[in-house]
XYZ file of C-alpha atoms in Angstrom:
373
model
C 0.000 0.000 0.000
C 2.924 2.349 0.679
C 4.242 1.668 -2.823
C 0.825 2.399 -4.318
C 0.486 5.659 -2.373
C 4.037 6.635 -3.378
C 3.050 6.133 -7.029
C -0.070 8.298 -6.678
C 1.788 11.077 -4.856
C 4.622 11.082 -7.400
C 2.067 11.592 -10.170
C 0.396 14.381 -8.199
C 3.649 16.283 -7.621
C 5.269 15.573 -11.016
C 3.695 18.562 -12.764
C 5.284 20.950 -10.254
C 8.802 20.076 -11.402
C 7.957 19.849 -15.111
C 6.055 23.113 -15.601
C 8.296 24.943 -18.107
C 8.829 21.865 -20.299
C 5.142 20.900 -20.172
C 4.074 24.446 -21.050
C 6.332 24.365 -24.103
C 5.295 20.858 -25.133
C 1.556 21.508 -24.748
C 1.681 24.932 -26.347
C 0.356 26.792 -23.336
C 1.571 28.963 -20.460
C 3.003 28.081 -17.055
C -0.134 29.311 -15.181
C -2.287 26.943 -17.261
C 0.029 24.058 -16.370
C -0.370 25.092 -12.735
C -4.111 24.546 -13.095
C -3.328 20.872 -13.758
C -2.185 20.589 -10.119
C -5.452 22.141 -8.930
C -7.442 19.833 -11.214
C -5.749 16.755 -9.738
C -6.418 17.904 -6.169
C -10.057 18.791 -6.796
C -10.607 15.494 -8.627
C -9.197 13.692 -5.586
C -11.509 15.586 -3.253
C -14.714 15.338 -5.321
C -14.163 12.351 -7.613
C -12.539 10.112 -5.010
C -15.731 9.466 -2.969
C -17.744 9.007 -6.175
C -15.275 6.387 -7.455
C -15.129 4.655 -4.065
C -18.932 4.438 -3.963
C -19.071 3.036 -7.493
C -16.591 0.297 -6.559
C -18.100 -0.502 -3.187
C -19.621 -3.829 -4.218
C -16.252 -5.195 -5.335
C -13.874 -7.074 -3.092
C -11.149 -4.721 -1.795
C -8.339 -6.317 -3.815
C -10.435 -6.159 -6.983
C -11.318 -2.518 -6.273
C -7.636 -1.676 -5.861
C -6.739 -3.366 -9.147
C -9.519 -1.490 -10.959
C -8.203 1.785 -9.526
C -4.654 0.883 -10.583
C -5.978 0.228 -14.102
C -7.816 3.572 -14.255
C -4.765 5.369 -12.858
C -2.533 3.636 -15.430
C -4.880 4.671 -18.244
C -4.820 8.266 -17.008
C -1.027 8.352 -16.922
C -0.848 6.774 -20.379
C -3.106 9.563 -21.645
C -0.856 12.117 -19.916
C 2.262 10.671 -21.535
C 0.680 10.745 -25.000
C -1.432 13.905 -24.590
C -1.482 15.811 -27.906
C -2.635 19.015 -26.228
C -3.723 20.750 -23.063
C -7.310 19.468 -23.058
C -6.215 15.829 -23.144
C -3.727 16.480 -20.353
C -6.431 18.159 -18.252
C -8.682 15.108 -18.691
C -5.767 12.836 -17.750
C -5.212 14.775 -14.515
C -8.904 14.571 -13.589
C -8.937 10.804 -14.196
C -5.745 10.151 -12.218
C -6.861 12.483 -9.422
C -10.188 10.716 -8.946
C -8.503 7.294 -9.003
C -5.898 8.498 -6.504
C -8.538 9.835 -4.092
C -10.436 6.556 -4.108
C -7.214 4.560 -3.837
C -6.256 6.270 -0.570
C -9.616 5.361 0.951
C -9.637 1.748 -0.190
C -5.977 1.229 0.703
C -6.392 2.581 4.246
C -9.484 0.433 4.698
C -7.480 -2.638 3.617
C -4.695 -1.747 6.059
C -7.240 -1.552 8.884
C -8.799 -4.889 7.955
C -5.556 -6.880 7.768
C -4.032 -5.634 11.039
C -4.977 -6.056 14.696
C -6.624 -2.978 16.278
C -3.652 -2.206 18.529
C -1.319 -2.168 15.510
C -3.470 -0.134 13.136
C -1.780 3.167 13.920
C 1.661 1.798 13.161
C 0.405 -0.050 10.070
C -1.251 3.136 8.807
C 2.048 4.920 9.415
C 3.861 2.381 7.251
C 1.346 2.890 4.437
C 1.505 6.679 4.772
C 5.276 6.610 4.450
C 4.420 6.371 0.770
C 3.151 9.948 1.062
C 6.223 11.108 2.973
C 8.726 9.420 0.644
C 6.712 10.664 -2.321
C 7.112 14.201 -0.982
C 10.817 13.564 -0.423
C 11.724 11.797 -3.678
C 8.745 11.842 -6.056
C 9.108 15.433 -7.269
C 12.912 15.383 -7.746
C 12.752 11.986 -9.504
C 10.041 13.163 -11.902
C 11.965 16.376 -12.534
C 15.199 14.452 -13.172
C 13.523 12.138 -15.703
C 11.860 15.102 -17.368
C 15.161 16.914 -17.746
C 16.887 13.774 -19.037
C 14.354 12.373 -21.521
C 11.540 14.912 -21.719
C 8.478 15.481 -19.572
C 6.508 12.615 -21.152
C 9.124 10.153 -19.869
C 8.169 11.030 -16.299
C 4.583 9.875 -16.877
C 5.805 6.724 -18.639
C 7.926 5.945 -15.560
C 4.914 6.512 -13.294
C 2.978 4.064 -15.471
C 5.678 1.421 -15.035
C 5.668 2.035 -11.282
C 1.875 1.626 -11.300
C 2.237 -1.828 -12.873
C 4.813 -2.824 -10.248
C 2.589 -1.616 -7.387
C -0.461 -3.373 -8.848
C 1.472 -6.638 -9.179
C 2.743 -6.361 -5.609
C -0.782 -5.690 -4.321
C -2.249 -8.655 -6.200
C 0.486 -10.957 -4.902
C 0.647 -9.803 -1.282
C -2.892 -8.976 -0.166
C -5.018 -11.711 1.436
C -8.497 -12.511 0.185
C -10.896 -10.242 2.063
C -14.636 -10.575 2.478
C -17.014 -8.713 0.222
C -17.842 -5.273 1.761
C -21.478 -6.309 2.277
C -20.228 -8.930 4.734
C -18.903 -6.227 7.053
C -21.876 -3.868 6.989
C -22.311 -2.511 3.489
C -22.482 0.968 2.030
C -25.509 2.038 4.061
C -23.765 1.412 7.378
C -20.668 3.227 6.192
C -22.600 6.239 4.909
C -24.794 6.490 8.018
C -21.883 7.520 10.240
C -21.212 10.536 8.001
C -24.162 12.210 9.733
C -22.263 12.172 13.045
C -21.215 15.734 13.913
C -18.211 14.422 15.857
C -16.936 12.673 12.723
C -17.366 15.784 10.573
C -15.573 17.777 13.277
C -12.662 15.342 13.264
C -12.424 15.560 9.468
C -12.514 19.366 9.572
C -9.691 19.253 12.093
C -7.700 17.207 9.563
C -8.402 19.878 6.928
C -7.010 22.537 9.259
C -3.923 20.499 10.154
C -3.012 19.998 6.503
C -4.118 23.501 5.557
C -1.838 25.031 8.192
C 1.134 23.141 6.799
C 0.441 23.772 3.104
C -0.249 27.465 3.648
C 3.462 27.654 4.430
C 4.888 24.747 2.410
C 3.423 26.046 -0.857
C 5.585 29.174 -0.551
C 8.774 27.780 1.001
C 10.820 28.395 -2.154
C 10.151 32.150 -2.518
C 10.384 32.646 1.258
C 13.749 30.883 1.462
C 15.211 32.743 -1.525
C 13.717 36.228 -1.188
C 13.377 36.580 2.595
C 15.906 34.195 4.133
C 18.524 34.774 1.427
C 19.359 31.248 0.274
C 20.431 30.706 -3.320
C 18.025 28.936 -5.661
C 20.485 26.048 -5.906
C 20.377 25.488 -2.138
C 16.585 25.350 -1.848
C 16.198 21.802 -3.279
C 18.570 20.522 -0.596
C 16.539 22.281 2.094
C 13.347 20.769 0.710
C 14.984 17.330 0.812
C 15.785 17.967 4.490
C 12.147 18.950 5.038
C 11.050 15.710 3.344
C 13.412 13.676 5.518
C 11.881 15.322 8.599
C 8.413 14.212 7.474
C 9.618 10.596 7.209
C 10.959 10.716 10.778
C 7.917 12.508 12.159
C 5.504 10.076 10.517
C 7.293 7.121 12.126
C 7.085 8.730 15.577
C 3.416 9.713 15.227
C 2.507 6.234 13.978
C 4.035 4.704 17.106
C 1.590 6.570 19.380
C -1.356 7.076 17.009
C -3.560 4.460 18.702
C -2.593 4.834 22.351
C -2.382 8.663 22.483
C -4.462 9.792 19.510
C -5.859 13.102 20.764
C -2.697 13.979 22.684
C -0.553 13.467 19.595
C -2.833 15.649 17.448
C -2.957 18.406 20.081
C 0.806 18.342 20.567
C 1.353 18.387 16.811
C -0.896 21.419 16.325
C 0.678 23.293 19.241
C 4.217 22.588 18.013
C 3.320 23.449 14.435
C 1.924 26.781 15.608
C 5.175 27.470 17.452
C 7.354 26.509 14.476
C 5.274 28.588 12.040
C 5.421 31.642 14.311
C 9.168 31.165 14.786
C 9.677 30.910 11.023
C 7.592 34.059 10.468
C 9.548 36.031 13.061
C 12.992 34.709 12.094
C 12.589 34.233 8.346
C 15.389 36.713 7.706
C 17.917 34.578 9.596
C 19.123 31.337 8.034
C 19.726 29.056 11.035
C 16.423 29.579 12.898
C 14.505 29.557 9.597
C 15.909 26.143 8.681
C 15.217 24.745 12.166
C 11.631 26.030 12.045
C 11.093 24.604 8.548
C 12.366 21.198 9.671
C 10.055 21.434 12.694
C 7.068 22.012 10.417
C 8.121 18.868 8.572
C 8.200 16.891 11.811
C 4.720 17.860 13.049
C 2.696 18.884 9.976
C 1.563 16.309 7.410
C 3.014 13.656 9.727
C -0.179 13.824 11.804
C -1.856 11.600 9.188
C -1.669 8.298 11.163
C -3.257 9.939 14.224
C -5.848 11.784 12.115
C -6.817 8.560 10.326
C -6.989 6.612 13.602
C -9.258 9.269 15.127
C -11.652 9.258 12.167
C -11.803 5.454 12.002
C -12.471 5.269 15.736
C -15.371 7.754 15.591
C -16.782 6.414 12.313
C -15.507 3.167 10.850
C -12.610 1.827 8.799
C -14.611 1.365 5.579
C -13.485 2.639 2.168
C -16.150 5.366 1.958
C -15.297 6.962 5.308
C -11.576 6.821 4.520
C -12.113 8.297 1.064
C -14.279 11.146 2.348
C -11.614 11.810 4.982
C -8.979 11.888 2.228
C -11.150 14.478 0.475
C -11.146 16.653 3.592
C -7.353 16.286 3.771
C -6.981 17.202 0.098
C -9.158 20.272 0.591
C -6.673 21.269 3.276
C -4.003 21.359 0.566
C -6.217 23.423 -1.745
C -7.512 25.851 0.901
C -4.163 26.187 2.678
C -2.218 27.086 -0.462
C -5.004 29.452 -1.611
C -5.454 31.272 1.704
C -1.692 31.326 2.251
C -1.226 33.210 -1.002
C -3.976 35.779 -0.429
C -1.943 37.922 1.949
C 1.320 37.979 -0.014
C 0.465 41.058 -2.098
C -0.696 43.019 0.948
C 1.625 41.758 3.679
C 4.615 40.163 1.961
C 6.057 36.670 1.853
C 5.841 36.107 5.609
C 2.034 36.222 5.408
C 1.631 32.490 4.515
C 3.537 31.565 7.677
C 1.235 33.667 9.859
C -1.766 32.246 8.001
C -0.548 28.717 8.689
C -0.135 29.522 12.381
C -3.690 30.893 12.520
C -5.108 27.766 10.875
C -3.197 25.565 13.321
C -4.619 27.533 16.263
C -8.147 27.093 14.913
C -7.430 23.377 14.536
C -6.302 23.263 18.155
C -9.534 24.992 19.219
C -11.607 22.298 17.462
C -10.137 19.741 19.866
C -11.611 21.464 22.927
C -15.033 19.722 22.770
C -13.339 16.307 22.516
C -11.048 17.170 25.412
C -14.043 18.305 27.487
C -15.893 15.059 26.769
C -12.873 13.041 27.884
C -12.693 15.006 31.152
C -16.396 14.375 31.847
C -15.895 10.668 31.248
């Protein structure tokens, strides 16, 4: 499942490193290529639950293989796209398949592991996201520079085949979804206000991080004073911090779920504020950026455990939760950029800190319930 998630994330991030070459090859501008990133994210958020619902009657392994096939077809279309419209369609197809894949994959992880190990197992699967952040973008960029941007999507297609083969070979035969409650039971829990609150908290956690992460490069070059050649190394260090942080969070995701989330939000607020205040100084800026890596997107295992505990571990709940997480990426990067013209490049850092504080406030009702119990 980690390999599958790595493949999806690499496809999602690939466009970011291939923008100039793709713009030239598709006969369009860089801003239009940027819309392909937005299209993928929105397709994940909206199309993912639709695809998961459509596949609900299939056995989990079969559903995963269907999603691999759709994802492979989308990447094949991307690699051969004769123009911008075809590429846009390819990104929508791969985005929807990716959104549903996250939900089905996390449901499979929950079903094949004992309850006390689910947090750690989810952490292993989500390392695909962390390693994808660390290596996916630079690998796609390297292939694009070496053999052209289409080669990157061909490579993602090959990786999709490898991940699909590994999934087919390794996963046990699981019962049909109807045997564990069916779509109606899964969908019914989505009316629970506590579940929606937990998912909104996930949106804020990811939004706080991506409000800042989306603008790390201009902040590091124009405010902190690093050269453009140094920034990729700093982003690799940030990615390495996410791998470490994810492993730590996964270890305590089941036993200390709410505590881990609260601590992560509090620390992220502190790191974002520190970065905003000290962005003009290299050492504290780098430390703060690494801190954001440690406690930002790495909250995923705890967030997923919390949602599954309140709702259930079915594909639909996990996919809808993935949509809330993806909307955190979209909203965070959008809101983070709003203040740049008026307040400068430090504004996304302050915006991220504000979102993290709001996320922390959403935990107060849960904390109060625990005290009453």
